Coordinates of C-alpha atoms in Angstrom, one line a residue:
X1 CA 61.0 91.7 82.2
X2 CA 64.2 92.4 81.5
X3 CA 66.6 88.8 81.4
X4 CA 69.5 88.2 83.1
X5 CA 72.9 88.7 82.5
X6 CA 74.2 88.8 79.4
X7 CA 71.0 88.8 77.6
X8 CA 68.9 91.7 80.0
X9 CA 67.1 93.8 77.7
X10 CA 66.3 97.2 78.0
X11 CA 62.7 97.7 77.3
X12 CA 61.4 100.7 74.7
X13 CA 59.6 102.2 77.2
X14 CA 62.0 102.5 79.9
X15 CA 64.3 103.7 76.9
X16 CA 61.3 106.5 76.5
X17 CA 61.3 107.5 80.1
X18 CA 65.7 107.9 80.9
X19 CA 65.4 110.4 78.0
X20 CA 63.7 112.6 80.8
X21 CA 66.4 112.4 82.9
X22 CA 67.7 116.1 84.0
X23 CA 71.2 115.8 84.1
X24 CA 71.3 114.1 80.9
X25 CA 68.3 115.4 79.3
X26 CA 69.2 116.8 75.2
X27 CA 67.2 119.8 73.5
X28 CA 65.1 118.7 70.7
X29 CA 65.8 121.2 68.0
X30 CA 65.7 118.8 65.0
X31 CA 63.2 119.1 62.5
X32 CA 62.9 116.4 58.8
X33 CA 64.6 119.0 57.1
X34 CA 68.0 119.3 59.7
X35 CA 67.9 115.6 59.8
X36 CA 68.1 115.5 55.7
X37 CA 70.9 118.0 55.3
X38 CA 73.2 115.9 58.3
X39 CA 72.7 112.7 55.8
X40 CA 73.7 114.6 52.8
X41 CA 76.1 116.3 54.8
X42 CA 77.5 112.8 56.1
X43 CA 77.4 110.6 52.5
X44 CA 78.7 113.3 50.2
X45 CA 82.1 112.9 50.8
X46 CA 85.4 112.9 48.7
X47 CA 84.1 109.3 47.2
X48 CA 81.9 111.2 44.7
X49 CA 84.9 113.3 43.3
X50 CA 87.3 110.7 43.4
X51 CA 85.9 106.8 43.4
X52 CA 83.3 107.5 40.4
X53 CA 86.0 107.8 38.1
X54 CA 88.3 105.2 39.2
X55 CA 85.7 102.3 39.8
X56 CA 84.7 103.1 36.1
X57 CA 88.0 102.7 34.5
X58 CA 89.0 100.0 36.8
X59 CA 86.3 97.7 37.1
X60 CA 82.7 98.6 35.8
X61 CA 83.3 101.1 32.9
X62 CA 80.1 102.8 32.2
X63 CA 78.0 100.5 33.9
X64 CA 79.4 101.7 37.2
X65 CA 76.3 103.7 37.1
X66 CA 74.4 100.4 37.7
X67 CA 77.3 99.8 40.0
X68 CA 75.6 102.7 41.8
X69 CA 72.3 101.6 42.2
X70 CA 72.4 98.4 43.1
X71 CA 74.7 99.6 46.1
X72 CA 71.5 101.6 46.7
X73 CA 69.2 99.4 46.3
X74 CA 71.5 97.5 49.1
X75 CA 71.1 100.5 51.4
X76 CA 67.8 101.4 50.9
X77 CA 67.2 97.8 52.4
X78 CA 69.0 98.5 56.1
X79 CA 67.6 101.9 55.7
X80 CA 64.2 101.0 55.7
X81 CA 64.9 99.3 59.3
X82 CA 66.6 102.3 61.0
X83 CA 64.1 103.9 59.8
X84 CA 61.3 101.9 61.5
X85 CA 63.9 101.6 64.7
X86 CA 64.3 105.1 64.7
X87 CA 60.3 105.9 64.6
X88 CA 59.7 103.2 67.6
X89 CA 62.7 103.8 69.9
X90 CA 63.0 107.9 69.4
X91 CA 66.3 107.6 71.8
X92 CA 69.9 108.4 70.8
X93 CA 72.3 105.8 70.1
X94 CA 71.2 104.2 66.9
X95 CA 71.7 100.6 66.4
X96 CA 73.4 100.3 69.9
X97 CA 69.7 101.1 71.9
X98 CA 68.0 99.2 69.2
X99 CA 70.2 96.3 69.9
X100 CA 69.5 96.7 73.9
X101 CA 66.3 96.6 73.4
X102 CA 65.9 93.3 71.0
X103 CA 69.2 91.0 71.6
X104 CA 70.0 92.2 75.0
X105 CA 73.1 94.0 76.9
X106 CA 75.9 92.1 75.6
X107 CA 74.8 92.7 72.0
X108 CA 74.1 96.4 72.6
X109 CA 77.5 96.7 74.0
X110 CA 79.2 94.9 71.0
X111 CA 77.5 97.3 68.6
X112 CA 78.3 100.3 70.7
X113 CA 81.8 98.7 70.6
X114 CA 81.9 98.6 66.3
X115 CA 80.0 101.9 66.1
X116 CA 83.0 103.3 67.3
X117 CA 84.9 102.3 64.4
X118 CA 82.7 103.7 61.9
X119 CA 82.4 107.0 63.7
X120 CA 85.7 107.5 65.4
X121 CA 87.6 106.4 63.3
X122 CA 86.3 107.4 60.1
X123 CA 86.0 110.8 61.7
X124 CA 90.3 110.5 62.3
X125 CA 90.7 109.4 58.7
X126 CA 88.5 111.8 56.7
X127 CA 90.2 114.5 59.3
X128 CA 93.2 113.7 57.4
X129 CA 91.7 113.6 54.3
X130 CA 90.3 117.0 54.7
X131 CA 94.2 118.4 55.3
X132 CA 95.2 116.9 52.1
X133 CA 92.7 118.8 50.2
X134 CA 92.9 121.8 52.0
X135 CA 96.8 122.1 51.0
X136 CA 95.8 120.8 47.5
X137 CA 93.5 124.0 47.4
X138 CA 95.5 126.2 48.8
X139 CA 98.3 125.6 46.0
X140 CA 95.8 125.7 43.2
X141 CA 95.4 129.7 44.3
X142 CA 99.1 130.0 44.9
X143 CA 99.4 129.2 48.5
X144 CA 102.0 126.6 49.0
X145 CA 101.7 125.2 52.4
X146 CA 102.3 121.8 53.8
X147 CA 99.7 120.9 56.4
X148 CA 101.4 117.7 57.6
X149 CA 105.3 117.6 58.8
X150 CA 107.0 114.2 59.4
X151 CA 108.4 113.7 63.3
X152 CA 109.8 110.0 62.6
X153 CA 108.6 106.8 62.3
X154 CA 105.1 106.5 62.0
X155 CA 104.5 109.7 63.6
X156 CA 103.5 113.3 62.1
X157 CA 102.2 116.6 62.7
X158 CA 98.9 117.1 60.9
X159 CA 97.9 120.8 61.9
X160 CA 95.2 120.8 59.4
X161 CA 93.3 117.9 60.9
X162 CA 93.9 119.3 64.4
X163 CA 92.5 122.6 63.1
X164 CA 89.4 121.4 61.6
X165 CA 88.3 119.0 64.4
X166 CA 89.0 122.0 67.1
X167 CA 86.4 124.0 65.3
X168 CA 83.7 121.1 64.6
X169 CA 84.7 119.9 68.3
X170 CA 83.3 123.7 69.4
X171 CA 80.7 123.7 67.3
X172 CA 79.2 120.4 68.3
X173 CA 79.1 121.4 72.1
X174 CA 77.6 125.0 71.0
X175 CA 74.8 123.0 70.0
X176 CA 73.2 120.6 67.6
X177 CA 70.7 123.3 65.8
X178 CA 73.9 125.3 65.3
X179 CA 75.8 122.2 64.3
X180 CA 72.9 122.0 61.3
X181 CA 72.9 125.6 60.2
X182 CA 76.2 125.6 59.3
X183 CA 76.4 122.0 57.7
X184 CA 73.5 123.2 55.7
X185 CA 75.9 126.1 54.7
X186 CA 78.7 123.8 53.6
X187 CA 76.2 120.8 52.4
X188 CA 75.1 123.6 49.8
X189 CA 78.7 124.6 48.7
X190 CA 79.3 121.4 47.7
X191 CA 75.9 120.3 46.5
X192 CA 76.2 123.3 44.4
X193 CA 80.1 122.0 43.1
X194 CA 78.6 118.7 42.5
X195 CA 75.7 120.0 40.4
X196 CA 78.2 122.5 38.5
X197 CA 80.0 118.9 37.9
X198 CA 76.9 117.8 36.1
X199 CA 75.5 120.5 34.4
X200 CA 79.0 121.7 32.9
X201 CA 80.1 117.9 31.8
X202 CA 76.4 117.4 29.8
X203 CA 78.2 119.3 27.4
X204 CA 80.9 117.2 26.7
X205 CA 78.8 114.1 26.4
X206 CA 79.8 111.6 23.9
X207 CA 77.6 109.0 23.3
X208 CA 80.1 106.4 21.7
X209 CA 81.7 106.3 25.3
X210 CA 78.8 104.8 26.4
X211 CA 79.2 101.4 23.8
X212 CA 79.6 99.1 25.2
X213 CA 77.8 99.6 28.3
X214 CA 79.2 96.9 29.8
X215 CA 81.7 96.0 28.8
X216 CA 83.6 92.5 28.3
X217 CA 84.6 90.8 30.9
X218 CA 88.6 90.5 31.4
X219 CA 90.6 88.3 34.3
X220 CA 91.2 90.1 37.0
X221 CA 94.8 90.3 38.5
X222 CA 96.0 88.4 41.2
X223 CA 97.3 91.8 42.8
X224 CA 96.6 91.0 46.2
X225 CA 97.2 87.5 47.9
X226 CA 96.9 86.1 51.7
X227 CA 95.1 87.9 53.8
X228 CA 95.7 91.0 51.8
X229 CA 92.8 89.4 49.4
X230 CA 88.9 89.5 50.2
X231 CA 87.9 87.1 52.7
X232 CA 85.7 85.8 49.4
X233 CA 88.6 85.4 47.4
X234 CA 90.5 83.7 50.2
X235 CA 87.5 81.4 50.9
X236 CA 86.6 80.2 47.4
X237 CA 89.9 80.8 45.7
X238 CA 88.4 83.1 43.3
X239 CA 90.6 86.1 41.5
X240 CA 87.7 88.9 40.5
X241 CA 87.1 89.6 37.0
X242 CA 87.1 93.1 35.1
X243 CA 84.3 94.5 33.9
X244 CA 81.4 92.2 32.5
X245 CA 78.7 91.6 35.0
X246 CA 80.8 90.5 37.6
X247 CA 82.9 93.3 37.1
X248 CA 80.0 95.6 37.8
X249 CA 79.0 93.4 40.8
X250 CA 82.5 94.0 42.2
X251 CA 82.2 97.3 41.8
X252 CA 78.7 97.5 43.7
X253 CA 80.9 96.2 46.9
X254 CA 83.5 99.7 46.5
X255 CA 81.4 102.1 45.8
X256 CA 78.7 101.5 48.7
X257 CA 80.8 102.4 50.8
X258 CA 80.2 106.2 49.0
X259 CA 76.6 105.5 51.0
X260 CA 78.4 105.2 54.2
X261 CA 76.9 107.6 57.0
X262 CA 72.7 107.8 56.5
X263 CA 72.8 106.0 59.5
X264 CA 74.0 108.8 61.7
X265 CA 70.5 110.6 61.3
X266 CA 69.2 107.9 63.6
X267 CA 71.6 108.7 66.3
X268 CA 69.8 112.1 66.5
X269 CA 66.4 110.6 67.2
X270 CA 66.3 111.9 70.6
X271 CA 66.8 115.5 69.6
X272 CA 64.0 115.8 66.7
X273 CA 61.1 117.0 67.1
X274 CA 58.8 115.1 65.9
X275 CA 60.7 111.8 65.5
X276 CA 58.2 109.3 64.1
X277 CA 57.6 111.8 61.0
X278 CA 61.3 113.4 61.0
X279 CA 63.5 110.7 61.4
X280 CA 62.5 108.1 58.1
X281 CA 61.8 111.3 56.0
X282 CA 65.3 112.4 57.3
X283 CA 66.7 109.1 56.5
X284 CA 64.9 107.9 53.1
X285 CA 65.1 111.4 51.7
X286 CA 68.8 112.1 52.0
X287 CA 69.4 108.2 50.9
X288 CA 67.4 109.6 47.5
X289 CA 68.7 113.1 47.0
X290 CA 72.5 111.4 47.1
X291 CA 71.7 108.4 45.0
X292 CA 70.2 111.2 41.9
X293 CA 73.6 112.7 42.7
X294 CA 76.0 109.5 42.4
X295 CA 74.1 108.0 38.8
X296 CA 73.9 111.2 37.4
X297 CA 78.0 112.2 38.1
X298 CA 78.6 108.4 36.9
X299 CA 76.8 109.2 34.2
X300 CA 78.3 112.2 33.0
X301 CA 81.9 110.9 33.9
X302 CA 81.7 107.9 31.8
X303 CA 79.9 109.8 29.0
X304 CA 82.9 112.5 28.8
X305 CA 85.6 110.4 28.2
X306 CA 86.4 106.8 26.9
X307 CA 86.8 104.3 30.2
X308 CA 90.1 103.4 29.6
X309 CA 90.9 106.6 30.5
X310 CA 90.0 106.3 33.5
X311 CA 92.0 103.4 34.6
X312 CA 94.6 103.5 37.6
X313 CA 98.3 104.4 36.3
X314 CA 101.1 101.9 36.9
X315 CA 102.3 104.7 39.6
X316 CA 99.3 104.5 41.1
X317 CA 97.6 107.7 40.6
X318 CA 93.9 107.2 40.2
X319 CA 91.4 108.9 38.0
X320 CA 88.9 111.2 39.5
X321 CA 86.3 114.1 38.3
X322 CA 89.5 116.4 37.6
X323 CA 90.9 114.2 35.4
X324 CA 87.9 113.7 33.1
X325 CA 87.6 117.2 32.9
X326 CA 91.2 118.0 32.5
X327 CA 90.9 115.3 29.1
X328 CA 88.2 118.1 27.7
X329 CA 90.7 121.2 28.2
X330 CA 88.5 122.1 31.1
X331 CA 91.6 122.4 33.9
X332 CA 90.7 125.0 35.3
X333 CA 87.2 122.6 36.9
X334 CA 89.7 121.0 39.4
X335 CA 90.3 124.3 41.5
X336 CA 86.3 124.1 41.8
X337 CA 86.1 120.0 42.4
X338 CA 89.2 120.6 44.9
X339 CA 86.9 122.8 46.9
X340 CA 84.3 120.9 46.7
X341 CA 85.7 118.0 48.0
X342 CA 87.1 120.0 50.7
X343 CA 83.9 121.2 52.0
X344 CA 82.6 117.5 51.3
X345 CA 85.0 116.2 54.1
X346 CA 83.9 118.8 56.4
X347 CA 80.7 118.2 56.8
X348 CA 81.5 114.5 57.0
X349 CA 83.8 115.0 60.2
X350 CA 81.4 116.7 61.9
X351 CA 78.3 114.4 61.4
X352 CA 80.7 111.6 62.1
X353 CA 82.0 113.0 65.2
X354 CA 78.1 113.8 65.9
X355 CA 77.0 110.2 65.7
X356 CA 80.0 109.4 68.1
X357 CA 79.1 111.7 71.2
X358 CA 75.4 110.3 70.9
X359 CA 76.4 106.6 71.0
X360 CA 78.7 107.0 73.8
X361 CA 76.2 109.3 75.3
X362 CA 73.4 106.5 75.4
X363 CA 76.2 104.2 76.8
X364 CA 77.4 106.5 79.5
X365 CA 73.5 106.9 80.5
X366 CA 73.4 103.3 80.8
X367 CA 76.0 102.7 83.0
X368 CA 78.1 101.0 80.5
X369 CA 80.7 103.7 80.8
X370 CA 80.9 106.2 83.5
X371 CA 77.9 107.8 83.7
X372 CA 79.2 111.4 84.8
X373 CA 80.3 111.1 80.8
X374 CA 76.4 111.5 79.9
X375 CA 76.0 114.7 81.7
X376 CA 74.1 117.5 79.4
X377 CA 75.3 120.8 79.6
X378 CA 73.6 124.6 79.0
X379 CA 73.7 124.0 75.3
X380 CA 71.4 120.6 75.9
X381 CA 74.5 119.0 74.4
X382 CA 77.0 116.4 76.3
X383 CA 80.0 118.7 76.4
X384 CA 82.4 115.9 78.0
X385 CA 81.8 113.2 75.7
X386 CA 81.8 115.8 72.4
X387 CA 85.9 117.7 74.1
X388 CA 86.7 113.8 75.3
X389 CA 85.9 112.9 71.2
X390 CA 87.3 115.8 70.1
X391 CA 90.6 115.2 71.7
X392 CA 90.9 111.5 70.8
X393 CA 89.6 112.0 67.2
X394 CA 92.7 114.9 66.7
X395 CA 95.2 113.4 68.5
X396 CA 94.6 110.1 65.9
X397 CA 94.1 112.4 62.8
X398 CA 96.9 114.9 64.1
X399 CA 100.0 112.5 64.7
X400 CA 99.1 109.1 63.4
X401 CA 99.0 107.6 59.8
X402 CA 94.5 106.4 60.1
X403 CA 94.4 105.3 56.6
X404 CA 94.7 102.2 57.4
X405 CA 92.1 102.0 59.2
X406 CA 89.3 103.0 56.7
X407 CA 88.4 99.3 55.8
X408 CA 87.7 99.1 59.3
X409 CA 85.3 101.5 59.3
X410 CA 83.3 99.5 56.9
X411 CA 83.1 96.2 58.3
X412 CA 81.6 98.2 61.6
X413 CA 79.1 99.6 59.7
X414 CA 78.2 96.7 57.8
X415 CA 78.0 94.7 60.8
X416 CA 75.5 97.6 62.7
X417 CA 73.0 97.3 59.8
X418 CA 72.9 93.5 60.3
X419 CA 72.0 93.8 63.3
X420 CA 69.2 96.3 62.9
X421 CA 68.1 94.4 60.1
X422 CA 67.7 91.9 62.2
X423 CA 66.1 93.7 64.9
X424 CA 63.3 94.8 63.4
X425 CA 62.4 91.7 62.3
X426 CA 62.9 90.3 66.2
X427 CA 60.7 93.4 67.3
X428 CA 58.2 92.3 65.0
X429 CA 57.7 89.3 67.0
X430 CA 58.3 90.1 70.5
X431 CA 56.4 93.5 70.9
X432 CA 53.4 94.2 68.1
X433 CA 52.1 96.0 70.6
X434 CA 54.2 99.1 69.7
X435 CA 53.7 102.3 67.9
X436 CA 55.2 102.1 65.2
X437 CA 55.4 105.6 62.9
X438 CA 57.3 103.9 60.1
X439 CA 56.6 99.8 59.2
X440 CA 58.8 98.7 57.0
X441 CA 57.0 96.8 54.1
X442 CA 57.1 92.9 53.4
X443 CA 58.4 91.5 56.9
X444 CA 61.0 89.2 57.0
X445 CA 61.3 89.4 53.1
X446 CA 63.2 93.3 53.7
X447 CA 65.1 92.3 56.5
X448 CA 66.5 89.3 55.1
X449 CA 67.5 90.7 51.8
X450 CA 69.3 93.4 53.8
X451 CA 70.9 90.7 55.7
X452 CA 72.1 89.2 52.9
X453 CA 73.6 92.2 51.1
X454 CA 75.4 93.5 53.8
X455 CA 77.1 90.1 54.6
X456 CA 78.0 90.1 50.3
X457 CA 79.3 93.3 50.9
X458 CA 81.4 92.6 54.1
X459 CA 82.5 89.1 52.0
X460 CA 84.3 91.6 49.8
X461 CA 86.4 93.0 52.6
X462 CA 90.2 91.7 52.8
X463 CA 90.7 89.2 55.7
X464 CA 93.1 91.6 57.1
X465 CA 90.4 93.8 57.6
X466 CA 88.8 91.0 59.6
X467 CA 91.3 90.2 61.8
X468 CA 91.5 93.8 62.9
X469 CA 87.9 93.6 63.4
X470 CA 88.4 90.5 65.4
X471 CA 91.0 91.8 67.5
X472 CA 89.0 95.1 68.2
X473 CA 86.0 93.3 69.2
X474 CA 88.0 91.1 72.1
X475 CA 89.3 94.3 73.4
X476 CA 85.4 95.2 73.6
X477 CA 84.5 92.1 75.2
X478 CA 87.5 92.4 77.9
X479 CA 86.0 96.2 78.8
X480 CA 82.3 95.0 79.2
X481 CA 83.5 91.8 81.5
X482 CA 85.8 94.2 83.4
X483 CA 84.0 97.2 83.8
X484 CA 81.0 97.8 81.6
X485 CA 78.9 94.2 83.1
X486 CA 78.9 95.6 86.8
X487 CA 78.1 99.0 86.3
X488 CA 75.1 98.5 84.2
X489 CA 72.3 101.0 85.5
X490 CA 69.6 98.1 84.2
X491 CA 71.5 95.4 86.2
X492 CA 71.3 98.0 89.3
X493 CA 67.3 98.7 89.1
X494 CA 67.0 94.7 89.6
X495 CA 63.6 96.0 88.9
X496 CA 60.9 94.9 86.1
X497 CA 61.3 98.5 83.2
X498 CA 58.4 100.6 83.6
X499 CA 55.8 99.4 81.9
X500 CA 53.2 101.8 80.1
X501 CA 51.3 102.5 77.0
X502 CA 53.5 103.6 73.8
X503 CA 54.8 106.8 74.5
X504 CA 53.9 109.5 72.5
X505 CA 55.8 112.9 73.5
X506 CA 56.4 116.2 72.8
X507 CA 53.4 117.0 70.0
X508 CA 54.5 113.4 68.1
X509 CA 51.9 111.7 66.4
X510 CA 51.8 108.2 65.5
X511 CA 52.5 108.1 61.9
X512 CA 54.1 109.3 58.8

């Protein structure tokens, strides 16, 4: 029985059944293998061209590597629960349906809320990101074009943001198969960019640059104070150290946030077909292929020059692949890493702005925005939510500075894979009754050490960062009491879910 109020849940199988809906029914044309490429597609990003070299030299030195792993090791942890989620509740919407289902309406809502900062807003910033390559790459083949133009203030004209989230926008409401072929496309270019990264630096390997692996540890400067510090910092009083152990630790908390995005394969649930196999293959296997990726660039980075080369400049500029490359007389390897990147960010937009349209397409269906939103159109796609996305995301990344908001983007993420952690542990408990295709091994242990990590990790954001997530999640709170509380399709029904055996749909087989 769902509760009341605040605290109704939304049972799994009455999650099953809306997915049957007509009007808002999606196509399942995923299979393991599209659901792999989005997650590569999604976490291989600019980070890997540009924050392996400047972690190294600022904070780890070679041990970044290690730095690497244990940010993993950290993922691997929440990932085990989506994937279990994901193989129980085969329904779009990620953490926010899992969350409706175990903590109740209010919860699902909040998370809905915070997902939208990791996938709008990311999408706005990396958008913006993208244009900055693109007229980097055009000048390295003698193309000098500005992509963004100042209008005053903290305005501008980004046509190379608008540009790139027109076309994703068209592609995403085309369809989601189509959406994978050509992500597979790009995810190859720059798979392909990463392993020419690789292979070409081996050669250049020295192994002195590797002694000491980690190496002594060195006060950190008190460069940031207030709330401009980590809330850790500001709690305890603690400065940060460079490099030693701590160092590396430090290091762990930047570059997971390279990881960001696996989760997004979840939000496709509803579309695979065979989502208790597809979706934890989709999400453990991409989560391996991009870790082999990260250690082995880290790897090659640190064993091509000394790190102390690869320490930020006193103007600021920061290390990255090019410039380890450029120390080796090998220039002309940033015209390749600049395309690379560039097709790195595109992919990312487009996954992003994928994982959007699906959370706000679970919450439309649920009443918890207006449900005309949720309508599916020829394409099996929700065309209004994907243009109403589309819009938002360019007019953000097309005339406003979103940089600022990337740190924001992280603490919603982190905050969604508490959750879930969570969940699954809840779920455990309240309904062992269910099919499960995935079971995540050594309940609660795995949950809580997921827990535990991703509150580290968050611990290591700047207060500022907190207070904006603060402020974002009252605005959420005032829209669900307003609007969101009294058009609830659950609240409605006034009805016990439907009740039924697990469902098992569509040629899925318990399993994986």
């Amino acid at each position: 029985m769902p509760g009341n109020g605040l605290w109704r849940t939304k049972s799994i199988e009455q999650s099953i059944a809306d997915t049957d809906e007509p009007e808002t029914k999606l196509r399942r044309d995923l299979s393991a293998w599209d659901l792999t490429v989005f997650g590569v597609a999604v976490v291989i990003g600019a980070g890997i061209f540009t924050l392996t070299a400047s972690t190294a030299g600022n904070l780890a030195g070679p041990s970044v590597s290690l730095s690497f792993v244990l940010a993993a090791i950290a993922c691997a942890l929440a990932a085990l629960c989506y994937a279990e989620f994901a193989s129980t509740v085969p329904v779009a919407g990620s953490a926010y349906t899992f969350s409706y289902a175990t903590f109740g309406e209010f919860a699902a809502w909040i998370i809905g809320w915070d997902l939208v900062l990791e996938f709008a807003v990311g999408s706005a910033a990396v958008a913006k990101g993208w244009s900055a390559y693109l007229q980097t790459t055009l000048g390295l083949v003698g193309v000098d074009v500005k992509t963004a133009f100042k209008l005053g203030g903290p305005f501008q004209f980004d046509w190379g943001a608008i540009l790139l989230v027109g076309v994703l926008t068209v592609l995403l409401v085309l369809g989601t198969k189509l959406s994978s072929r050509v992500s597979a496309v790009i995810t190859a270019v720059k798979v392909a960019v990463v392993l020419l990264v690789i292979v070409l630096g081996i050669g250049y390997i020295k192994a002195e640059n590797y002694s000491p692996f980690i190496p002594p540890a060195a006060e950190g400067s008190a460069a940031h104070s207030g709330i401009d510090q980590s809330l850790f910092s500001l709690i305890t009083g603690y400065s940060g150290s460079t490099y030693g152990v701590l160092g590396m630790l430090a290091a762990a908390s930047i570059v997971f946030f390279a990881f960001i995005g696996f989760d997004v394969v979840a939000t496709t649930a509803e579309e695979t077909k065979n989502p208790q196999k597809a979706v934890p293959r989709g999400i453990l296997g991409s989560l391996a292929i991009v870790t082999v990726l990260y250690v082995a660039v880290t790897l090659v980075i640190t064993g091509m020059v000394p790190y102390e080369k690869l320490k930020t400049q006193a103007d600021g500029t920061r290390a990255t692949l090019a410039s380890a490359f450029a120390d080796n007389g090998v220039g002309w390897a940033a015209t390749v890493i600049s395309v690379g990147a560039l097709a790195g960010l595109t992919t990312v937009v487009m996954v992003l702005m994928l994982g959007q349209s699906r959370v706000l397409f679970a919450m439309s269906r649920d009443g918890l925005l207006p449900r005309g939103l949720a309508k599916t159109g020829s394409h099996g796609t929700p065309t209004r939510i994907t243009i109403i996305i589309g819009v938002l995301v360019a007019v953000v990344a097309g005339f406003f500075n979103a940089g600022v908001l990337e740190e924001m983007v992280n603490v919603g993420t982190l905050f969604a894979f508490i959750l879930v952690s969570a969940g699954v542990w809840v779920l455990r408990r309240t309904r062992p009754d269910l099919s499960r295709g995935f079971r995540v091994p050594l309940v609660p242990l795995v949950p809580i050490l997921a827990i535990l990590a991703c509150l580290w990790l968050m611990l290591n954001l700047t207060a500022l960062t907190w207070v904006r997530f603060i402020i974002w999640m009252a605005i959420g709170v005032v829209v669900y009491f307003s609007y969101s509380r009294r058009n609830s399709v659950l609240a409605k029904r006034g009805s016990a879910p439907v009740q039924s055996e697990p469902v098992v749909r569509h040629g899925e087989e318990p399993g994986i």
